[in-house]
Short mmCIF file of C-alpha atoms in Angstrom, two decimals:
data_model
loop_
_atom_site.label_atom_id
_atom_site.label_comp_id
_atom_site.label_asym_id
_atom_site.label_seq_id
_atom_site.Cartn_x
_atom_site.Cartn_y
_atom_site.Cartn_z
CA MET A 128 -105.90 -126.42 28.64
CA ALA A 129 -103.29 -123.83 29.62
CA SER A 130 -104.33 -124.01 33.25
CA VAL A 131 -104.14 -127.82 33.18
CA ARG A 132 -100.65 -127.72 31.66
CA ARG A 133 -99.50 -125.23 34.29
CA LYS A 134 -100.83 -127.57 36.99
CA TRP A 135 -98.88 -130.50 35.50
CA ARG A 136 -95.67 -128.48 35.46
CA ARG A 137 -96.08 -127.12 38.98
CA GLY A 138 -96.73 -130.60 40.27
CA GLY A 139 -94.13 -132.34 38.12
CA ALA A 140 -91.46 -132.89 40.73
CA LEU A 141 -94.04 -134.23 43.19
CA LEU A 142 -95.91 -136.39 40.72
CA LEU A 143 -92.77 -138.33 39.88
CA GLY A 144 -93.14 -140.66 42.82
CA SER A 145 -93.33 -143.45 40.32
CA LEU A 146 -92.18 -146.92 39.14
CA LEU A 147 -91.69 -150.53 39.56
CA THR A 148 -94.01 -152.63 41.74
CA ILE A 149 -97.41 -152.85 40.07
CA MET A 150 -98.67 -156.21 38.88
CA LEU A 151 -100.78 -155.87 35.73
CA THR A 152 -103.41 -158.24 34.43
CA ALA A 153 -104.05 -159.06 30.78
CA SER A 154 -107.81 -158.78 31.08
CA ALA A 155 -110.20 -155.97 30.15
CA PRO A 156 -109.36 -152.35 31.12
CA THR A 157 -108.32 -152.29 34.76
CA THR A 158 -107.84 -149.44 37.20
CA VAL A 159 -104.72 -149.67 39.36
CA GLN A 160 -102.96 -147.41 41.78
CA SER A 161 -99.87 -145.74 40.30
CA PRO A 162 -96.66 -147.37 41.56
CA HIS A 163 -94.06 -145.60 43.67
CA THR A 164 -90.44 -145.86 44.69
CA SER A 165 -88.77 -145.21 48.01
CA ALA A 166 -86.43 -142.60 46.53
CA LEU A 167 -89.17 -140.15 45.57
CA PRO A 168 -92.12 -139.06 47.71
CA GLN A 169 -95.57 -140.35 46.84
CA SER A 170 -97.80 -137.44 45.89
CA PRO A 171 -101.50 -137.12 46.74
CA ARG A 172 -101.86 -135.47 43.33
CA SER A 173 -100.53 -138.50 41.46
CA TYR A 174 -103.20 -139.89 39.14
CA ARG A 175 -104.64 -143.37 39.32
CA VAL A 176 -104.01 -145.31 36.12
CA MET A 177 -106.38 -147.31 33.95
CA LEU A 178 -104.83 -149.94 31.70
CA ARG A 179 -106.36 -150.63 28.28
CA PRO A 180 -104.28 -153.47 26.82
CA ASP A 181 -103.84 -154.88 23.32
CA VAL A 182 -105.21 -152.05 21.21
CA ALA A 183 -104.76 -152.49 17.45
CA TYR A 184 -103.20 -149.40 15.86
CA GLY A 185 -102.79 -151.09 12.47
CA PRO A 186 -103.99 -154.15 10.55
CA LEU A 187 -100.95 -156.38 11.21
CA GLU A 188 -100.45 -158.72 14.14
CA ALA A 189 -97.46 -156.82 15.52
CA GLU A 190 -99.21 -153.45 15.36
CA ARG A 191 -100.56 -153.43 18.90
CA LEU A 192 -100.20 -151.10 21.86
CA ASP A 193 -101.10 -150.90 25.52
CA LEU A 194 -102.68 -147.68 26.77
CA CYS A 195 -102.12 -146.34 30.27
CA LEU A 196 -104.72 -143.67 31.00
CA PRO A 197 -104.65 -141.23 33.93
CA VAL A 198 -107.95 -141.16 35.81
CA GLY A 199 -109.40 -137.80 36.75
CA VAL A 200 -107.49 -135.42 34.45
CA ARG A 201 -109.62 -132.47 33.47
CA GLY A 202 -109.47 -131.51 29.83
CA LEU A 203 -107.29 -133.11 27.18
CA ARG A 204 -104.20 -135.06 28.16
CA PRO A 205 -100.78 -134.82 26.53
CA GLY A 206 -99.41 -138.12 25.26
CA VAL A 207 -96.21 -140.12 25.04
CA VAL A 208 -95.44 -143.04 22.72
CA LEU A 209 -93.12 -145.60 24.35
CA ILE A 210 -90.87 -147.67 22.09
CA HIS A 211 -88.96 -150.65 23.47
CA GLY A 212 -85.44 -151.64 22.47
CA GLY A 213 -83.95 -154.99 21.48
CA ALA A 214 -81.75 -154.42 18.41
CA TRP A 215 -84.87 -154.24 16.20
CA ARG A 216 -85.07 -158.04 16.65
CA PHE A 217 -86.28 -158.68 20.20
CA GLY A 218 -88.39 -157.23 22.97
CA SER A 219 -92.02 -156.25 23.40
CA ARG A 220 -94.21 -153.47 24.73
CA GLY A 221 -94.52 -155.31 28.05
CA GLY A 222 -90.95 -154.33 28.86
CA PHE A 223 -92.14 -150.74 29.24
CA ASP A 224 -95.00 -151.41 31.68
CA ASP A 225 -93.21 -149.43 34.37
CA TYR A 226 -92.74 -146.35 32.20
CA CYS A 227 -96.31 -146.60 30.95
CA GLN A 228 -97.60 -146.55 34.53
CA ALA A 229 -95.22 -143.82 35.67
CA PHE A 230 -95.98 -141.34 32.89
CA ALA A 231 -99.73 -141.96 33.10
CA ALA A 232 -99.47 -141.16 36.81
CA LEU A 233 -98.11 -137.77 35.76
CA GLY A 234 -101.20 -137.09 33.64
CA PHE A 235 -100.00 -138.36 30.27
CA LEU A 236 -101.83 -140.74 28.01
CA ALA A 237 -99.01 -143.26 27.62
CA ALA A 238 -98.99 -145.79 24.77
CA SER A 239 -96.43 -148.60 24.82
CA ILE A 240 -96.16 -150.08 21.34
CA ASP A 241 -95.06 -153.26 19.65
CA TYR A 242 -93.67 -153.04 16.12
CA ARG A 243 -92.52 -155.49 13.49
CA LEU A 244 -89.16 -157.10 14.20
CA ALA A 245 -86.30 -158.33 12.02
CA PRO A 246 -85.54 -160.66 10.32
CA ARG A 247 -89.18 -161.31 9.56
CA ALA A 248 -89.64 -157.63 8.78
CA ILE A 249 -86.77 -155.52 7.45
CA TRP A 250 -86.20 -151.78 7.49
CA PRO A 251 -88.16 -149.52 7.25
CA ALA A 252 -91.02 -151.60 8.71
CA GLN A 253 -90.00 -150.62 12.26
CA LEU A 254 -90.17 -146.89 11.52
CA VAL A 255 -93.33 -147.32 9.46
CA ASP A 256 -95.02 -148.88 12.50
CA ALA A 257 -93.78 -146.24 14.95
CA GLN A 258 -95.10 -143.46 12.72
CA LEU A 259 -98.38 -145.30 12.23
CA ALA A 260 -98.85 -145.54 16.01
CA VAL A 261 -98.45 -141.76 16.29
CA ARG A 262 -100.94 -141.16 13.49
CA TYR A 263 -103.42 -143.63 15.00
CA LEU A 264 -103.35 -141.87 18.35
CA ARG A 265 -103.83 -138.47 16.74
CA ALA A 266 -106.63 -139.72 14.50
CA HIS A 267 -108.45 -141.06 17.58
CA ALA A 268 -107.52 -138.18 19.88
CA ALA A 269 -111.10 -137.10 20.54
CA SER A 270 -112.26 -140.51 21.76
CA LEU A 271 -109.09 -140.99 23.83
CA GLY A 272 -109.15 -137.56 25.47
CA LEU A 273 -105.73 -136.88 23.95
CA ASP A 274 -104.26 -133.50 23.12
CA GLY A 275 -102.86 -134.60 19.77
CA VAL A 276 -100.66 -131.52 19.43
CA HIS A 277 -98.74 -132.43 22.56
CA LEU A 278 -97.57 -135.99 21.84
CA CYS A 279 -93.99 -137.04 22.59
CA GLY A 280 -91.81 -140.03 21.71
CA PHE A 281 -89.76 -142.04 24.21
CA GLY A 282 -87.48 -144.98 23.46
CA GLU A 283 -84.40 -146.87 24.52
CA SER A 284 -81.65 -148.33 22.33
CA ALA A 285 -83.28 -149.34 19.02
CA GLY A 286 -86.44 -147.72 20.36
CA GLY A 287 -84.41 -144.56 20.97
CA GLN A 288 -83.45 -144.53 17.29
CA LEU A 289 -87.13 -144.80 16.34
CA ALA A 290 -88.15 -142.11 18.84
CA ALA A 291 -85.45 -139.83 17.42
CA PHE A 292 -86.93 -140.34 13.95
CA LEU A 293 -90.35 -139.34 15.25
CA GLY A 294 -88.79 -136.03 16.26
CA VAL A 295 -86.89 -135.24 13.06
CA LEU A 296 -89.24 -136.46 10.31
CA SER A 297 -92.21 -134.29 9.40
CA ALA A 298 -93.31 -136.50 6.51
CA ILE A 299 -94.63 -140.06 6.49
CA HIS A 300 -91.82 -142.43 5.55
CA PRO A 301 -92.64 -144.48 2.44
CA GLY A 302 -93.87 -147.93 3.38
CA ASP A 303 -96.80 -150.30 3.44
CA ALA A 304 -98.76 -148.21 5.97
CA ALA A 305 -98.23 -144.82 4.33
CA GLY A 306 -101.82 -144.80 3.06
CA LEU A 307 -103.29 -145.11 6.57
CA TYR A 308 -104.23 -141.74 8.08
CA PRO A 309 -102.27 -140.03 5.28
CA ASP A 310 -103.32 -136.53 6.34
CA VAL A 311 -102.24 -136.97 9.98
CA SER A 312 -98.77 -135.80 11.06
CA PRO A 313 -96.31 -138.49 12.24
CA LYS A 314 -94.07 -135.97 13.99
CA VAL A 315 -93.98 -135.73 17.79
CA SER A 316 -93.64 -132.59 19.87
CA CYS A 317 -90.70 -133.82 22.00
CA VAL A 318 -88.36 -136.81 22.24
CA VAL A 319 -86.63 -138.72 25.01
CA ASP A 320 -83.83 -140.83 23.49
CA LEU A 321 -82.15 -143.31 25.80
CA TYR A 322 -78.83 -144.36 24.20
CA GLY A 323 -80.27 -144.85 20.72
CA PRO A 324 -77.94 -145.23 17.71
CA THR A 325 -78.26 -142.25 15.41
CA ASP A 326 -75.67 -142.85 12.66
CA LEU A 327 -75.79 -146.36 11.23
CA THR A 328 -73.42 -145.39 8.42
CA HIS A 329 -70.65 -145.38 11.02
CA PRO A 330 -69.30 -148.77 12.21
CA LEU A 331 -70.74 -149.96 15.52
CA PRO A 332 -68.35 -152.82 16.34
CA LEU A 333 -70.41 -154.80 18.84
CA LEU A 334 -73.67 -154.57 16.90
CA ASP A 335 -71.85 -155.27 13.64
CA SER A 336 -70.27 -158.39 15.15
CA LEU A 337 -73.75 -159.68 16.02
CA ASP A 338 -74.98 -159.15 12.44
CA THR A 339 -77.55 -156.71 13.82
CA PHE A 340 -77.64 -154.49 10.76
CA THR A 341 -77.34 -157.14 8.08
CA THR A 342 -80.35 -158.77 9.76
CA LEU A 343 -82.23 -155.46 9.85
CA PHE A 344 -81.42 -154.72 6.22
CA GLY A 345 -82.18 -158.11 4.71
CA GLY A 346 -78.58 -159.30 4.43
CA LEU A 347 -77.17 -156.10 2.95
CA THR A 348 -73.91 -154.78 4.38
CA ARG A 349 -72.97 -151.16 4.98
CA ASP A 350 -70.72 -151.16 1.92
CA ALA A 351 -73.36 -152.78 -0.28
CA ALA A 352 -76.21 -150.44 0.69
CA PRO A 353 -74.89 -147.12 2.01
CA VAL A 354 -78.11 -145.28 1.08
CA LEU A 355 -80.17 -147.74 3.13
CA TYR A 356 -77.95 -147.33 6.20
CA ARG A 357 -78.21 -143.56 5.85
CA ASP A 358 -81.99 -143.82 5.57
CA ALA A 359 -81.98 -145.49 9.00
CA SER A 360 -79.82 -142.77 10.61
CA PRO A 361 -81.76 -139.94 12.33
CA LEU A 362 -78.62 -137.80 12.37
CA TYR A 363 -78.97 -137.02 8.66
CA PHE A 364 -82.54 -135.77 8.97
CA VAL A 365 -81.98 -133.09 11.61
CA THR A 366 -83.37 -129.66 10.69
CA SER A 367 -84.43 -126.59 12.61
CA THR A 368 -87.96 -128.04 12.82
CA ALA A 369 -86.87 -131.08 14.85
CA ALA A 370 -88.58 -131.61 18.20
CA PRO A 371 -86.93 -130.67 21.52
CA THR A 372 -84.91 -133.69 22.59
CA LEU A 373 -83.55 -135.19 25.80
CA ILE A 374 -80.65 -137.60 25.22
CA ILE A 375 -79.50 -139.92 28.00
CA GLN A 376 -76.29 -141.84 27.42
CA GLY A 377 -73.92 -144.08 29.37
CA GLU A 378 -70.30 -143.01 29.18
CA GLN A 379 -69.07 -146.64 29.19
CA ASP A 380 -71.56 -147.88 26.61
CA THR A 381 -69.87 -150.25 24.15
CA THR A 382 -73.11 -151.23 22.37
CA VAL A 383 -74.00 -147.70 21.31
CA PRO A 384 -70.84 -145.63 21.89
CA PRO A 385 -71.37 -142.19 23.46
CA GLU A 386 -70.14 -140.52 20.28
CA GLN A 387 -73.41 -141.53 18.59
CA SER A 388 -75.40 -139.47 21.08
CA ARG A 389 -72.92 -136.60 21.28
CA VAL A 390 -72.92 -136.08 17.51
CA PHE A 391 -76.71 -136.17 17.43
CA ALA A 392 -76.92 -133.64 20.26
CA ALA A 393 -74.43 -131.37 18.48
CA ALA A 394 -76.42 -131.54 15.24
CA LEU A 395 -79.64 -130.60 17.05
CA LYS A 396 -77.92 -127.74 18.85
CA GLU A 397 -76.40 -126.44 15.63
CA ALA A 398 -79.85 -126.47 14.03
CA GLY A 399 -81.19 -124.37 16.91
CA VAL A 400 -83.27 -127.20 18.42
CA PRO A 401 -83.59 -127.33 22.23
CA VAL A 402 -81.55 -130.32 23.37
CA GLN A 403 -80.58 -131.63 26.79
CA TYR A 404 -77.75 -134.16 27.08
CA VAL A 405 -77.46 -136.21 30.27
CA SER A 406 -74.67 -138.74 30.75
CA TYR A 407 -74.24 -141.33 33.47
CA ASP A 408 -71.43 -143.55 34.68
CA GLY A 409 -72.47 -146.84 33.15
CA GLY A 410 -72.97 -148.89 30.02
CA HIS A 411 -75.91 -149.78 27.79
CA GLY A 412 -78.78 -149.51 30.24
CA ILE A 413 -79.37 -147.23 33.20
CA PRO A 414 -77.96 -148.75 36.42
CA PRO A 415 -80.64 -149.61 39.00
CA ASP A 416 -79.33 -147.07 41.51
CA LEU A 417 -79.78 -144.26 38.96
CA ARG A 418 -83.20 -145.23 37.62
CA ASP A 419 -85.21 -143.04 40.01
CA ALA A 420 -83.09 -139.96 39.32
CA MET A 421 -83.22 -140.54 35.57
CA LEU A 422 -86.97 -141.11 35.71
CA LYS A 423 -87.35 -137.72 37.37
CA THR A 424 -85.21 -136.11 34.66
CA GLU A 425 -87.30 -137.79 31.95
CA GLY A 426 -90.59 -136.82 33.56
CA ASP A 427 -89.51 -133.22 34.11
CA PHE A 428 -88.51 -132.96 30.45
CA LEU A 429 -91.82 -134.36 29.22
CA LEU A 430 -93.77 -132.06 31.50
CA ALA A 431 -91.82 -129.07 30.21
CA HIS A 432 -91.97 -129.85 26.50
CA ALA A 433 -95.09 -131.92 25.79
#
C-alpha cells in the first residue's frame, strides 16, 4: 500500500488532467475515459473510470450515491465522499459528476452522495446521512477495494459544512440512522471545504433573508433555538483530533462571508490541525477561469493527506 500511495503522490500533478466533458449514462456500471481540460496536460497514467450509479447506502429514498471507480489500481484505493451544496434544500449528487470523474481518475474511489433535504427533513438529518454514507463505505470497504482508513470528505457550500463536520466529529451524531453500522467510525481522514458556513450562530444576512435556517431548523429562529444552531456549526467541535483541512473561499462571497472560513481555519490552526487556506477573487462559487487551478489544488491536497 505504501508503494501505491507514493506512486499516487509522485504522479499527482500529472494525473490532474481532469474535468468537464464526459457524458454519463444512467444505466448499469459503465467504463468511460477520464475527462480532461485544456489547461492541464492529459497523463498516460490517468486511470479509466467505471461508474456504478444509484447505490443505496441507507434504507431511505434519498440515501443514494454514485460510485466512480478507477480501473487498474493495484491494491486498496483511498476514497473521497463528495457532498453537493444547495442551502440544504436543493441540489443532487449529479451536480458533482465532474469531481467524481476527476478524483477517480487520480486513483480515488469517489462517492457522490444525495442526502435528505429541508423542509421535508430538518437538521440533523443532513449530517446523519453524510455520516451514514461514510460508515457504509467503510463497512463495505473489502468488496469495494477501498482503503477505509484513508477516506476524505469534500463539499461545497452547505456540502462544505457537512464535509467539515465529517472532519471534526469522531462520534456518530444522534439521529435515526445512528444504529446502522454503530461500530464503524464516521470521521474522515481529510477534508476539502469549499466556502461552507461553519458558524450558524452568527448572522448570515443573505441566507437569513431567504429563510434558509428557519427552513432547515423546522421554523425555529436563531434566538429561539441557540443550542440547535450551535449543533449545526462545525466551528464549535474543533479539537486537536480534527482531520487536516483545505478551505477554499471567495473574498467577495456575500452568501457565506469569508470570515466564516477564516475563523474556522484559525480554530483548526490553534488546535494544531494541519490547515490550508486558499482564497480567490470571486464570490460564492469558483469562477470558470479558476476551476482548473483550484481542481489541481484540491487534488494535490487529497493526494497528500488521504
